[in-house]
Amino acid sequence: MVSQVVAAATLVDAHALVKRFGGIHAVDDISLTIQPGELVGLIGPNGSGKTTLINLMSGALVPDGGTISVGGVVMNGKAAHVFAGHGVARTFQIPRLFRRMTVLENLLAPALTRKPAHGHGTIALRAAEVLTFLRLSHLAHGEARALSGGQQKLLELGRAMMLEPRVLLLDEPFAGVHPKLLGDLVERIAELSRRGYTIVLVDHNLDAVRGVVRRLVVMARGRQIADGVPDEVLRNPDVIDAYTGA
Ligand code: ADP
Ligand code: MG
């Protein structure tokens, strides 16, 4: 029997990316490709360059070297909203919500800034779906600032989902989340992955991501020190060193 190999088109292609802040090599020659449908964990001790890499992959920062391509299009120097237009959605380590707007308005706002592909009625419908998915429907008309830390993280995830992204970059979605809610959030992200979303999940905590991802990329001091299946990566002496040395 001949097995059929279907080459998936690479969704995100980061090649030899470099970002310096003064003398600090925050991202130092990182190459990374993300295929459609992947759920990749990006881990590393604090200060290892994870957020900087997410910023380079989403247009929040312009690389000093290397190339960043999305769906085969070189995006170097393009603004964040152009990355968003190409299907790159990201969340922030510290949620950036409209605190005095309602949960529902927070969901509608990013979608309404784009030309609606299927009309505004569809956006409202989508917002209702997203709220149901995140189990936040009962809070739709409450102010965002009244949400718990974990609920704010869910709402940020919902805002990114509203853009119907080709790839979701989640920067420390578990930070500041009450341990009781952590399992729910992990489960929601796993469900998004099962539904076909392409996700890069950033965390400094090995344990939070290892159970949910099939691929782990590890950074330390701006460099990529491992990329592979979680069990192998977590046995890698360089990874153990990076974590015990941190
Ligand atoms: P991580 O997200 O893995 O904790 P960061 O990407 O935030 O790491 O930071 C990587 C390194 O770059 C750190 O040394 C940090 O202090 C530095 N850094 C990040 N952003 C800036 C900035 N805007 N200005 C100066 N230094 C920065
Ligand atoms: Mg960070």
Coordinates of N, CA and C and ligand atoms in Angstrom, one line a residue:
M1 N 0.8 -1.2 0.0 CA 0.0 0.0 0.0 C 0.9 1.2 0.0
V2 N 0.5 2.2 -0.8 CA 1.3 3.4 -0.9 C 0.6 4.5 0.0
S3 N 1.3 5.0 0.9 CA 0.7 6.0 1.8 C 0.7 7.3 1.1
Q4 N -0.4 8.0 1.3 CA -0.5 9.3 0.6 C 0.1 10.4 1.5
V5 N 1.0 11.1 1.0 CA 1.6 12.2 1.8 C 1.1 13.6 1.2
V6 N 0.4 14.3 2.0 CA -0.1 15.6 1.6 C 0.7 16.6 2.3
A7 N 1.5 17.4 1.5 CA 2.3 18.4 2.0 C 1.5 19.6 2.4
A8 N 1.4 19.9 3.7 CA 0.6 21.0 4.1 C 1.4 22.3 3.8
A9 N 0.7 23.3 3.4 CA 1.4 24.6 3.1 C 1.7 25.2 4.5
T10 N 2.9 25.6 4.6 CA 3.4 26.3 5.9 C 2.6 27.5 6.1
L11 N 2.1 27.7 7.3 CA 1.2 28.8 7.7 C 2.1 30.0 8.1
V12 N 3.0 29.7 9.1 CA 3.9 30.8 9.5 C 5.3 30.3 9.3
D13 N 6.1 31.1 8.7 CA 7.5 30.7 8.5 C 8.4 31.8 9.0
A14 N 9.0 31.6 10.2 CA 9.9 32.5 10.8 C 11.3 32.0 10.4
H15 N 12.1 32.8 9.7 CA 13.4 32.4 9.3 C 14.5 33.3 9.8
A16 N 15.4 32.7 10.7 CA 16.5 33.4 11.2 C 16.2 34.8 11.8
L17 N 15.1 34.8 12.5 CA 14.7 36.1 13.1 C 15.6 36.6 14.2
V18 N 15.9 37.9 14.2 CA 16.7 38.5 15.2 C 16.0 39.8 15.6
K19 N 16.0 40.0 17.0 CA 15.6 41.2 17.5 C 16.4 41.6 18.7
R20 N 17.0 42.8 18.6 CA 17.9 43.3 19.7 C 17.3 44.5 20.4
F21 N 17.5 44.6 21.7 CA 17.1 45.8 22.4 C 18.5 46.3 23.0
G22 N 19.1 47.3 22.4 CA 20.4 47.7 22.9 C 21.3 46.5 22.8
G23 N 22.0 46.1 23.8 CA 22.9 45.0 23.8 C 22.2 43.7 24.0
I24 N 20.9 43.7 24.3 CA 20.2 42.4 24.6 C 19.8 41.7 23.3
H25 N 20.2 40.5 23.1 CA 19.7 39.7 21.9 C 18.4 39.0 22.4
A26 N 17.3 39.7 22.3 CA 16.0 39.1 22.8 C 15.6 37.9 22.0
V27 N 15.7 38.0 20.7 CA 15.5 36.9 19.8 C 16.7 36.8 18.9
D28 N 17.4 35.7 18.9 CA 18.7 35.5 18.4 C 18.8 34.4 17.4
D29 N 18.4 34.6 16.1 CA 18.5 33.6 15.1 C 17.5 32.5 15.3
I30 N 16.2 32.8 15.4 CA 15.2 31.8 15.6 C 14.5 31.5 14.2
S31 N 14.5 30.2 13.9 CA 13.8 29.7 12.8 C 12.7 28.7 13.2
L32 N 11.5 28.9 12.7 CA 10.4 28.2 13.3 C 9.3 28.2 12.2
T33 N 8.7 27.0 11.9 CA 7.6 27.0 11.0 C 6.4 26.3 11.7
I34 N 5.2 26.9 11.4 CA 4.0 26.4 12.0 C 3.1 25.9 10.8
Q35 N 2.6 24.7 10.9 CA 1.8 24.1 9.9 C 0.3 24.3 10.3
P36 N -0.6 24.3 9.3 CA -2.0 24.5 9.6 C -2.5 23.3 10.6
G37 N -3.2 23.7 11.6 CA -3.8 22.7 12.5 C -2.9 22.3 13.6
E38 N -1.7 22.8 13.7 CA -0.8 22.5 14.8 C -1.1 23.2 16.0
L39 N -0.8 22.6 17.2 CA -0.9 23.2 18.5 C 0.5 23.1 19.1
V40 N 1.2 24.2 19.0 CA 2.7 24.2 19.4 C 2.8 24.9 20.7
G41 N 3.5 24.3 21.7 CA 3.8 25.0 22.9 C 5.2 25.7 22.7
L42 N 5.2 27.0 23.1 CA 6.5 27.7 23.1 C 6.8 28.1 24.5
I43 N 7.9 27.4 25.1 CA 8.2 27.6 26.5 C 9.6 28.1 26.6
G44 N 9.9 28.5 27.8 CA 11.2 29.0 28.2 C 11.2 29.8 29.4
P45 N 12.3 29.9 30.2 CA 12.2 30.7 31.4 C 11.9 32.2 31.1
N46 N 11.5 32.9 32.1 CA 11.2 34.3 32.0 C 12.4 35.0 31.3
G47 N 12.2 35.9 30.4 CA 13.2 36.7 29.7 C 13.9 35.9 28.6
S48 N 13.4 34.8 28.2 CA 14.1 34.0 27.2 C 13.7 34.5 25.7
G49 N 12.7 35.4 25.6 CA 12.4 35.9 24.3 C 11.1 35.5 23.7
K50 N 10.3 34.8 24.5 CA 9.0 34.3 23.9 C 8.1 35.4 23.4
T51 N 7.9 36.4 24.3 CA 7.0 37.5 23.9 C 7.5 38.3 22.7
T52 N 8.9 38.5 22.7 CA 9.5 39.2 21.6 C 9.2 38.4 20.3
L53 N 9.3 37.1 20.4 CA 9.1 36.3 19.2 C 7.6 36.4 18.7
I54 N 6.7 36.4 19.7 CA 5.3 36.5 19.3 C 5.1 37.9 18.7
N55 N 5.7 38.9 19.3 CA 5.6 40.3 18.7 C 6.1 40.3 17.3
L56 N 7.2 39.6 17.0 CA 7.8 39.6 15.6 C 6.8 38.8 14.7
M57 N 6.1 37.8 15.2 CA 5.2 37.0 14.4 C 3.9 37.6 14.2
S58 N 3.6 38.7 14.9 CA 2.3 39.4 14.8 C 2.4 40.8 14.3
G59 N 3.6 41.3 14.0 CA 3.8 42.6 13.5 C 3.9 43.7 14.6
A60 N 3.9 43.3 15.8 CA 4.0 44.3 16.9 C 5.5 44.9 16.9
L61 N 6.4 44.1 16.5 CA 7.8 44.5 16.3 C 8.3 44.1 15.0
V62 N 9.3 44.9 14.5 CA 9.9 44.7 13.2 C 11.2 44.0 13.4
P63 N 11.5 42.9 12.8 CA 12.8 42.2 13.1 C 14.0 43.0 12.6
D64 N 15.1 42.8 13.3 CA 16.4 43.4 12.9 C 17.0 42.5 11.8
G65 N 16.6 41.3 11.8 CA 17.2 40.4 10.8 C 16.2 39.2 10.6
G66 N 16.4 38.5 9.5 CA 15.5 37.4 9.2 C 14.3 37.8 8.5
T67 N 13.4 36.8 8.2 CA 12.1 37.1 7.5 C 11.0 36.4 8.3
I68 N 9.9 37.0 8.2 CA 8.6 36.4 8.8 C 7.6 36.4 7.7
S69 N 7.1 35.2 7.3 CA 6.2 35.0 6.3 C 4.9 34.4 6.9
V70 N 3.8 34.8 6.3 CA 2.5 34.2 6.7 C 1.8 33.8 5.4
G71 N 1.5 32.5 5.4 CA 0.8 32.0 4.2 C 1.6 32.3 2.9
G72 N 2.9 32.2 3.0 CA 3.8 32.4 1.9 C 4.1 33.9 1.5
V73 N 3.5 34.8 2.3 CA 3.7 36.2 2.0 C 4.7 36.8 3.0
V74 N 5.8 37.4 2.5 CA 6.8 38.0 3.4 C 6.2 39.2 4.0
M75 N 6.2 39.3 5.4 CA 5.5 40.3 6.1 C 6.4 41.3 6.8
N76 N 7.7 41.2 6.6 CA 8.6 42.1 7.3 C 8.2 43.6 7.1
G77 N 8.1 44.3 8.3 CA 7.8 45.7 8.2 C 6.4 46.1 8.1
K78 N 5.5 45.1 7.9 CA 4.1 45.3 7.9 C 3.5 45.6 9.3
A79 N 2.5 46.4 9.3 CA 1.9 46.8 10.6 C 1.1 45.6 11.1
A80 N 0.8 45.7 12.5 CA 0.1 44.6 13.1 C -1.3 44.3 12.5
H81 N -1.9 45.4 12.1 CA -3.3 45.2 11.5 C -3.2 44.5 10.2
V82 N -2.1 44.6 9.5 CA -1.9 43.9 8.2 C -1.7 42.4 8.5
F83 N -0.9 42.1 9.6 CA -0.8 40.7 10.0 C -2.1 40.2 10.4
A84 N -2.9 41.0 11.1 CA -4.3 40.5 11.5 C -5.1 40.2 10.2
G85 N -5.0 41.1 9.2 CA -5.7 40.9 7.9 C -5.3 39.6 7.2
H86 N -4.0 39.1 7.5 CA -3.6 37.9 6.9 C -3.9 36.7 7.9
G87 N -4.6 37.0 8.9 CA -5.1 35.9 9.7 C -4.3 35.6 11.0
V88 N -3.5 36.5 11.4 CA -2.7 36.3 12.6 C -3.4 37.1 13.8
A89 N -3.9 36.3 14.7 CA -4.5 36.9 15.9 C -3.6 36.6 17.1
R90 N -3.5 37.5 18.1 CA -2.7 37.2 19.3 C -3.4 37.8 20.5
T91 N -3.0 37.1 21.6 CA -3.5 37.7 22.9 C -2.3 38.2 23.7
F92 N -2.5 38.9 24.7 CA -1.4 39.6 25.5 C -1.3 38.9 26.8
Q93 N 0.0 39.0 27.3 CA 0.3 38.4 28.6 C -0.6 39.1 29.7
I94 N -0.8 40.4 29.6 CA -1.7 41.2 30.4 C -2.9 41.6 29.5
P95 N -4.1 41.1 29.8 CA -5.2 41.3 28.9 C -5.4 42.8 28.6
R96 N -5.6 43.1 27.3 CA -5.9 44.5 26.9 C -7.3 44.6 26.5
L97 N -8.2 44.7 27.5 CA -9.6 44.8 27.3 C -10.1 46.3 27.4
F98 N -11.2 46.6 26.9 CA -11.9 47.8 27.2 C -12.6 47.6 28.5
R99 N -12.0 48.1 29.6 CA -12.5 47.7 30.9 C -13.9 48.2 31.2
R100 N -14.3 49.3 30.7 CA -15.6 49.9 31.0 C -16.6 49.5 30.0
M101 N -16.3 48.8 29.0 CA -17.2 48.3 28.0 C -17.7 46.9 28.5
T102 N -18.9 46.5 27.9 CA -19.4 45.2 28.3 C -18.6 44.1 27.7
V103 N -18.7 42.9 28.2 CA -18.1 41.7 27.6 C -18.4 41.6 26.1
L104 N -19.7 41.7 25.8 CA -20.2 41.6 24.5 C -19.5 42.7 23.6
E105 N -19.5 43.9 24.1 CA -18.9 45.0 23.3 C -17.5 44.8 23.0
N106 N -16.8 44.2 24.0 CA -15.4 43.9 23.8 C -15.2 42.9 22.7
L107 N -16.1 42.0 22.6 CA -16.0 41.0 21.5 C -16.3 41.6 20.1
L108 N -17.3 42.5 20.1 CA -17.7 43.1 18.9 C -16.7 44.1 18.3
A109 N -16.0 44.8 19.2 CA -15.1 45.9 18.8 C -14.1 45.5 17.8
P110 N -13.3 44.5 18.0 CA -12.2 44.2 17.0 C -12.8 43.7 15.7
A111 N -14.0 43.0 15.8 CA -14.6 42.5 14.5 C -15.1 43.7 13.7
L112 N -15.7 44.7 14.4 CA -16.3 45.8 13.7 C -15.3 46.7 13.0
T113 N -14.1 46.7 13.5 CA -13.1 47.5 12.8 C -12.7 46.9 11.4
R114 N -13.1 45.7 11.2 CA -12.8 45.1 9.9 C -14.0 45.2 9.0
K115 N -13.8 45.2 7.7 CA -14.9 45.2 6.8 C -15.6 43.8 6.9
P116 N -16.8 43.8 7.3 CA -17.5 42.5 7.6 C -17.7 41.8 6.3
A117 N -17.2 40.5 6.3 CA -17.3 39.7 5.1 C -18.7 39.2 4.9
H118 N -19.4 39.1 6.0 CA -20.8 38.5 5.9 C -21.8 39.4 6.6
G119 N -21.5 40.7 6.8 CA -22.5 41.6 7.4 C -22.4 41.6 8.9
H120 N -22.9 42.7 9.5 CA -22.8 42.9 10.9 C -23.6 41.9 11.7
G121 N -24.8 41.5 11.1 CA -25.6 40.5 11.8 C -24.9 39.3 12.1
T122 N -24.0 38.9 11.1 CA -23.2 37.7 11.3 C -22.2 37.8 12.4
I123 N -21.7 39.1 12.6 CA -20.7 39.3 13.7 C -21.4 39.1 15.0
A124 N -22.6 39.6 15.2 CA -23.4 39.5 16.4 C -23.6 38.0 16.7
L125 N -24.0 37.3 15.6 CA -24.2 35.8 15.8 C -22.9 35.1 16.2
R126 N -21.8 35.5 15.6 CA -20.5 34.9 15.9 C -20.2 35.2 17.4
A127 N -20.4 36.5 17.8 CA -20.1 36.8 19.2 C -20.9 35.9 20.2
A128 N -22.2 35.7 19.8 CA -23.0 34.8 20.7 C -22.4 33.4 20.8
E129 N -21.9 32.9 19.6 CA -21.3 31.6 19.6 C -20.0 31.5 20.4
V130 N -19.2 32.6 20.3 CA -18.0 32.7 21.0 C -18.2 32.7 22.5
L131 N -19.2 33.5 22.9 CA -19.6 33.6 24.4 C -20.1 32.2 24.9
T132 N -20.8 31.5 24.1 CA -21.3 30.2 24.5 C -20.1 29.2 24.6
F133 N -19.2 29.3 23.6 CA -18.0 28.4 23.6 C -17.2 28.7 24.9
L134 N -17.0 29.9 25.3 CA -16.2 30.3 26.4 C -17.0 30.2 27.7
R135 N -18.3 29.9 27.6 CA -19.1 29.9 28.8 C -19.2 31.2 29.6
L136 N -19.3 32.3 28.8 CA -19.3 33.6 29.4 C -20.7 34.3 29.0
S137 N -21.6 33.5 28.5 CA -22.9 34.2 28.0 C -23.6 34.9 29.1
H138 N -23.5 34.3 30.3 CA -24.3 35.0 31.4 C -23.7 36.3 31.8
L139 N -22.4 36.6 31.4 CA -21.8 37.8 31.7 C -21.7 38.8 30.6
A140 N -22.4 38.5 29.5 CA -22.3 39.3 28.2 C -22.5 40.8 28.5
H141 N -23.5 41.2 29.4 CA -23.8 42.6 29.5 C -23.2 43.2 30.7
G142 N -22.3 42.5 31.4 CA -21.5 43.1 32.5 C -20.3 43.7 32.0
E143 N -19.7 44.6 32.8 CA -18.5 45.3 32.4 C -17.3 44.4 32.5
A144 N -16.4 44.6 31.5 CA -15.2 43.7 31.5 C -14.4 43.7 32.7
R145 N -14.3 44.9 33.3 CA -13.5 45.1 34.5 C -14.0 44.3 35.7
A146 N -15.2 43.8 35.6 CA -15.8 43.0 36.8 C -15.4 41.6 36.7
L147 N -14.7 41.2 35.6 CA -14.4 39.8 35.4 C -13.2 39.4 36.2
S148 N -13.1 38.1 36.6 CA -11.9 37.6 37.3 C -10.8 37.5 36.3
G149 N -9.6 37.3 36.8 CA -8.4 37.2 35.9 C -8.6 36.1 34.9
G150 N -9.1 35.0 35.3 CA -9.3 33.9 34.3 C -10.3 34.2 33.3
Q151 N -11.4 34.9 33.7 CA -12.4 35.3 32.7 C -11.9 36.3 31.8
Q152 N -11.1 37.2 32.2 CA -10.5 38.2 31.3 C -9.6 37.5 30.3
K153 N -8.9 36.5 30.7 CA -8.1 35.7 29.7 C -9.0 35.1 28.7
L154 N -10.1 34.5 29.1 CA -11.1 33.9 28.2 C -11.6 34.9 27.2
L155 N -11.9 36.1 27.8 CA -12.5 37.2 26.9 C -11.5 37.6 25.8
E156 N -10.2 37.7 26.3 CA -9.2 38.0 25.3 C -9.1 36.9 24.2
L157 N -9.2 35.7 24.6 CA -9.2 34.6 23.7 C -10.4 34.8 22.7
G158 N -11.5 35.1 23.3 CA -12.7 35.3 22.5 C -12.6 36.5 21.5
R159 N -11.9 37.5 21.9 CA -11.6 38.6 20.9 C -10.8 38.2 19.8
A160 N -9.8 37.3 20.0 CA -9.0 36.8 19.0 C -9.8 35.8 18.1
M161 N -10.7 35.0 18.7 CA -11.5 34.1 17.9 C -12.4 34.9 17.0
M162 N -12.9 36.1 17.4 CA -13.8 36.9 16.6 C -13.2 37.2 15.2
L163 N -11.9 37.2 15.1 CA -11.2 37.6 13.9 C -11.1 36.4 12.9
E164 N -11.7 35.2 13.4 CA -11.6 34.0 12.6 C -10.2 33.8 12.0
P165 N -9.2 33.7 13.0 CA -7.8 33.7 12.5 C -7.4 32.4 11.9
R166 N -6.3 32.5 11.1 CA -5.7 31.3 10.6 C -4.7 30.8 11.6
V167 N -4.2 31.7 12.5 CA -3.3 31.2 13.5 C -3.5 32.1 14.8
L168 N -3.6 31.5 15.9 CA -3.8 32.1 17.2 C -2.5 32.1 18.0
L169 N -1.9 33.2 18.4 CA -0.7 33.3 19.2 C -1.2 33.7 20.6
L170 N -1.0 32.8 21.5 CA -1.5 33.0 22.9 C -0.3 33.2 23.8
D171 N -0.2 34.5 24.3 CA 1.0 34.8 25.1 C 0.6 34.6 26.6
E172 N 1.1 33.5 27.2 CA 0.8 33.2 28.6 C -0.6 33.3 29.0
P173 N -1.5 32.5 28.3 CA -2.9 32.6 28.7 C -3.2 32.1 30.1
F174 N -2.3 31.4 30.7 CA -2.5 30.8 32.1 C -2.0 31.7 33.2
A175 N -1.3 32.8 32.8 CA -0.7 33.7 33.9 C -1.8 34.4 34.6
G176 N -1.8 34.4 35.9 CA -2.7 35.1 36.7 C -4.1 34.4 36.8
V177 N -4.2 33.2 36.3 CA -5.5 32.5 36.3 C -5.5 31.6 37.6
H178 N -6.6 31.8 38.3 CA -6.8 31.0 39.5 C -6.7 29.5 39.2
P179 N -6.0 28.7 40.0 CA -5.8 27.3 39.7 C -7.1 26.5 39.4
K180 N -8.2 27.0 40.1 CA -9.4 26.3 39.9 C -10.0 26.5 38.5
L181 N -9.6 27.6 37.8 CA -10.1 27.9 36.4 C -9.1 27.4 35.4
L182 N -7.9 27.0 35.8 CA -6.8 26.7 34.9 C -7.3 25.5 34.0
G183 N -7.8 24.5 34.6 CA -8.3 23.3 33.8 C -9.2 23.6 32.8
D184 N -10.2 24.5 33.1 CA -11.2 25.0 32.1 C -10.5 25.6 30.9
L185 N -9.6 26.5 31.2 CA -8.9 27.3 30.1 C -8.1 26.3 29.2
V186 N -7.4 25.4 29.9 CA -6.6 24.4 29.1 C -7.6 23.6 28.2
E187 N -8.7 23.3 28.8 CA -9.7 22.5 28.0 C -10.2 23.2 26.8
R188 N -10.5 24.5 27.0 CA -11.0 25.4 25.9 C -10.0 25.5 24.8
I189 N -8.8 25.6 25.2 CA -7.7 25.7 24.1 C -7.6 24.4 23.4
A190 N -7.6 23.3 24.2 CA -7.6 21.9 23.5 C -8.7 21.7 22.6
E191 N -9.9 22.2 23.0 CA -11.1 22.1 22.1 C -11.0 22.9 20.8
L192 N -10.4 24.1 21.0 CA -10.1 24.9 19.8 C -9.2 24.2 18.8
S193 N -8.2 23.5 19.4 CA -7.3 22.8 18.6 C -8.0 21.6 17.9
R194 N -8.9 20.9 18.6 CA -9.7 19.8 18.0 C -10.6 20.4 16.9
R195 N -11.0 21.6 17.0 CA -11.8 22.2 15.9 C -11.0 22.7 14.7
G196 N -9.7 22.5 14.8 CA -8.9 22.8 13.6 C -8.1 24.1 13.7
Y197 N -8.3 24.8 14.8 CA -7.5 26.1 15.0 C -6.0 25.7 15.0
T198 N -5.2 26.6 14.4 CA -3.7 26.6 14.5 C -3.3 27.5 15.7
I199 N -2.6 26.9 16.6 CA -2.3 27.7 17.9 C -0.9 27.6 18.3
V200 N -0.3 28.7 18.7 CA 1.0 28.8 19.4 C 0.7 29.2 20.8
L201 N 1.0 28.3 21.7 CA 0.7 28.5 23.1 C 2.0 28.8 23.9
V202 N 2.1 30.0 24.4 CA 3.3 30.4 25.1 C 3.1 30.3 26.6
D203 N 4.1 29.7 27.3 CA 4.0 29.7 28.7 C 5.4 29.5 29.3
H204 N 5.7 30.0 30.5 CA 7.0 29.7 31.1 C 6.9 28.5 31.9
N205 N 5.7 28.0 32.1 CA 5.5 26.8 33.0 C 5.3 25.6 32.2
L206 N 6.3 24.6 32.3 CA 6.3 23.4 31.6 C 5.0 22.6 31.8
D207 N 4.6 22.5 33.0 CA 3.5 21.6 33.3 C 2.2 22.0 32.7
A208 N 2.0 23.3 32.6 CA 0.7 23.8 32.1 C 0.5 23.4 30.7
V209 N 1.5 23.3 29.9 CA 1.4 23.1 28.4 C 1.7 21.7 28.0
R210 N 2.4 20.9 28.8 CA 3.0 19.6 28.3 C 1.8 18.7 28.0
G211 N 0.7 18.7 28.8 CA -0.3 17.8 28.6 C -1.2 18.1 27.4
V212 N -1.1 19.3 26.8 CA -2.1 19.7 25.8 C -1.4 19.8 24.4
V213 N -0.1 19.9 24.3 CA 0.5 20.1 23.0 C 1.2 18.8 22.5
R214 N 1.3 18.7 21.2 CA 2.0 17.6 20.7 C 3.5 18.0 20.2
R215 N 3.7 19.3 20.3 CA 5.1 19.8 19.9 C 5.4 20.9 20.8
L216 N 6.7 20.8 21.3 CA 7.2 21.8 22.2 C 8.4 22.5 21.6
V217 N 8.4 23.8 21.6 CA 9.6 24.5 21.2 C 10.1 25.2 22.5
V218 N 11.4 25.1 22.7 CA 12.0 25.7 24.0 C 13.0 26.8 23.6
M219 N 12.8 28.0 24.3 CA 13.8 29.1 24.1 C 14.5 29.3 25.4
A220 N 15.8 29.7 25.2 CA 16.5 30.2 26.4 C 17.5 31.2 25.9
R221 N 17.5 32.4 26.6 CA 18.3 33.5 26.2 C 18.3 33.9 24.7
G222 N 17.1 33.9 24.2 CA 16.9 34.3 22.8 C 17.1 33.2 21.7
R223 N 17.7 32.1 22.2 CA 17.9 31.0 21.2 C 16.9 29.9 21.4
Q224 N 16.8 29.1 20.3 CA 15.9 28.0 20.3 C 16.8 26.8 20.8
I225 N 16.4 26.1 21.9 CA 17.3 25.0 22.3 C 16.7 23.7 22.1
A226 N 15.4 23.6 21.8 CA 14.8 22.3 21.5 C 13.5 22.5 20.7
D227 N 13.1 21.5 20.0 CA 11.9 21.5 19.2 C 11.5 20.0 18.9
G228 N 10.4 19.5 19.5 CA 10.1 18.1 19.3 C 8.9 17.7 20.1
V229 N 8.7 16.4 20.3 CA 7.6 15.9 21.1 C 7.9 16.2 22.5
P230 N 6.8 16.5 23.3 CA 7.1 17.0 24.7 C 7.9 16.0 25.6
D231 N 7.7 14.7 25.5 CA 8.4 13.8 26.4 C 9.9 13.9 26.1
E232 N 10.3 13.9 24.9 CA 11.7 14.0 24.5 C 12.3 15.3 24.9
V233 N 11.6 16.4 24.6 CA 12.1 17.7 24.8 C 12.3 17.9 26.3
L234 N 11.4 17.4 27.1 CA 11.6 17.6 28.6 C 12.7 16.7 29.2
R235 N 13.2 15.8 28.4 CA 14.3 15.0 28.9 C 15.7 15.6 28.4
N236 N 15.6 16.5 27.5 CA 16.7 17.1 26.9 C 17.6 17.9 27.9
P237 N 18.9 17.5 28.1 CA 19.7 18.1 29.1 C 19.8 19.7 29.0
D238 N 19.8 20.2 27.8 CA 19.8 21.7 27.6 C 18.6 22.3 28.2
V239 N 17.4 21.6 28.1 CA 16.2 22.2 28.6 C 16.2 22.1 30.1
I240 N 16.6 21.0 30.6 CA 16.7 20.8 32.1 C 17.6 21.9 32.7
D241 N 18.8 22.1 32.0 CA 19.7 23.1 32.4 C 19.1 24.5 32.4
A242 N 18.4 24.8 31.3 CA 17.8 26.2 31.2 C 16.8 26.4 32.4
Y243 N 16.1 25.4 32.7 CA 15.1 25.6 33.8 C 15.7 25.5 35.2
T244 N 16.7 24.7 35.4 CA 17.2 24.6 36.7 C 18.2 25.8 36.9
G245 N 18.8 26.3 35.8 CA 19.7 27.4 35.9 C 18.9 28.8 36.1
A246 N 17.6 28.8 35.7 CA 16.9 30.0 35.7 C 16.4 30.4 37.1
Ligands
ADP1 P1 9.8 36.3 27.8 O1 8.5 36.6 27.1 O2 10.3 34.9 27.4 O3 9.8 36.4 29.3 P2 10.8 38.7 26.5 O4 10.6 38.5 25.1 O5 9.7 39.6 27.2 O6 10.9 37.3 27.3 O7 12.1 39.4 26.8 C1 13.4 38.9 26.3 C2 14.5 39.9 26.7 O8 14.3 41.1 26.0 C3 14.5 40.2 28.1 O9 15.9 40.4 28.5 C4 13.8 41.5 28.2 O10 14.2 42.3 29.3 C5 14.2 42.2 26.9 N1 13.1 43.1 26.4 C6 11.9 42.7 25.9 N2 11.2 43.7 25.4 C7 12.0 44.8 25.6 C8 11.9 46.2 25.3 N3 10.8 46.7 24.7 N4 12.9 47.0 25.5 C9 14.1 46.5 26.1 N5 14.3 45.2 26.4 C10 13.3 44.4 26.1
MG2 MG 6.6 37.0 28.0

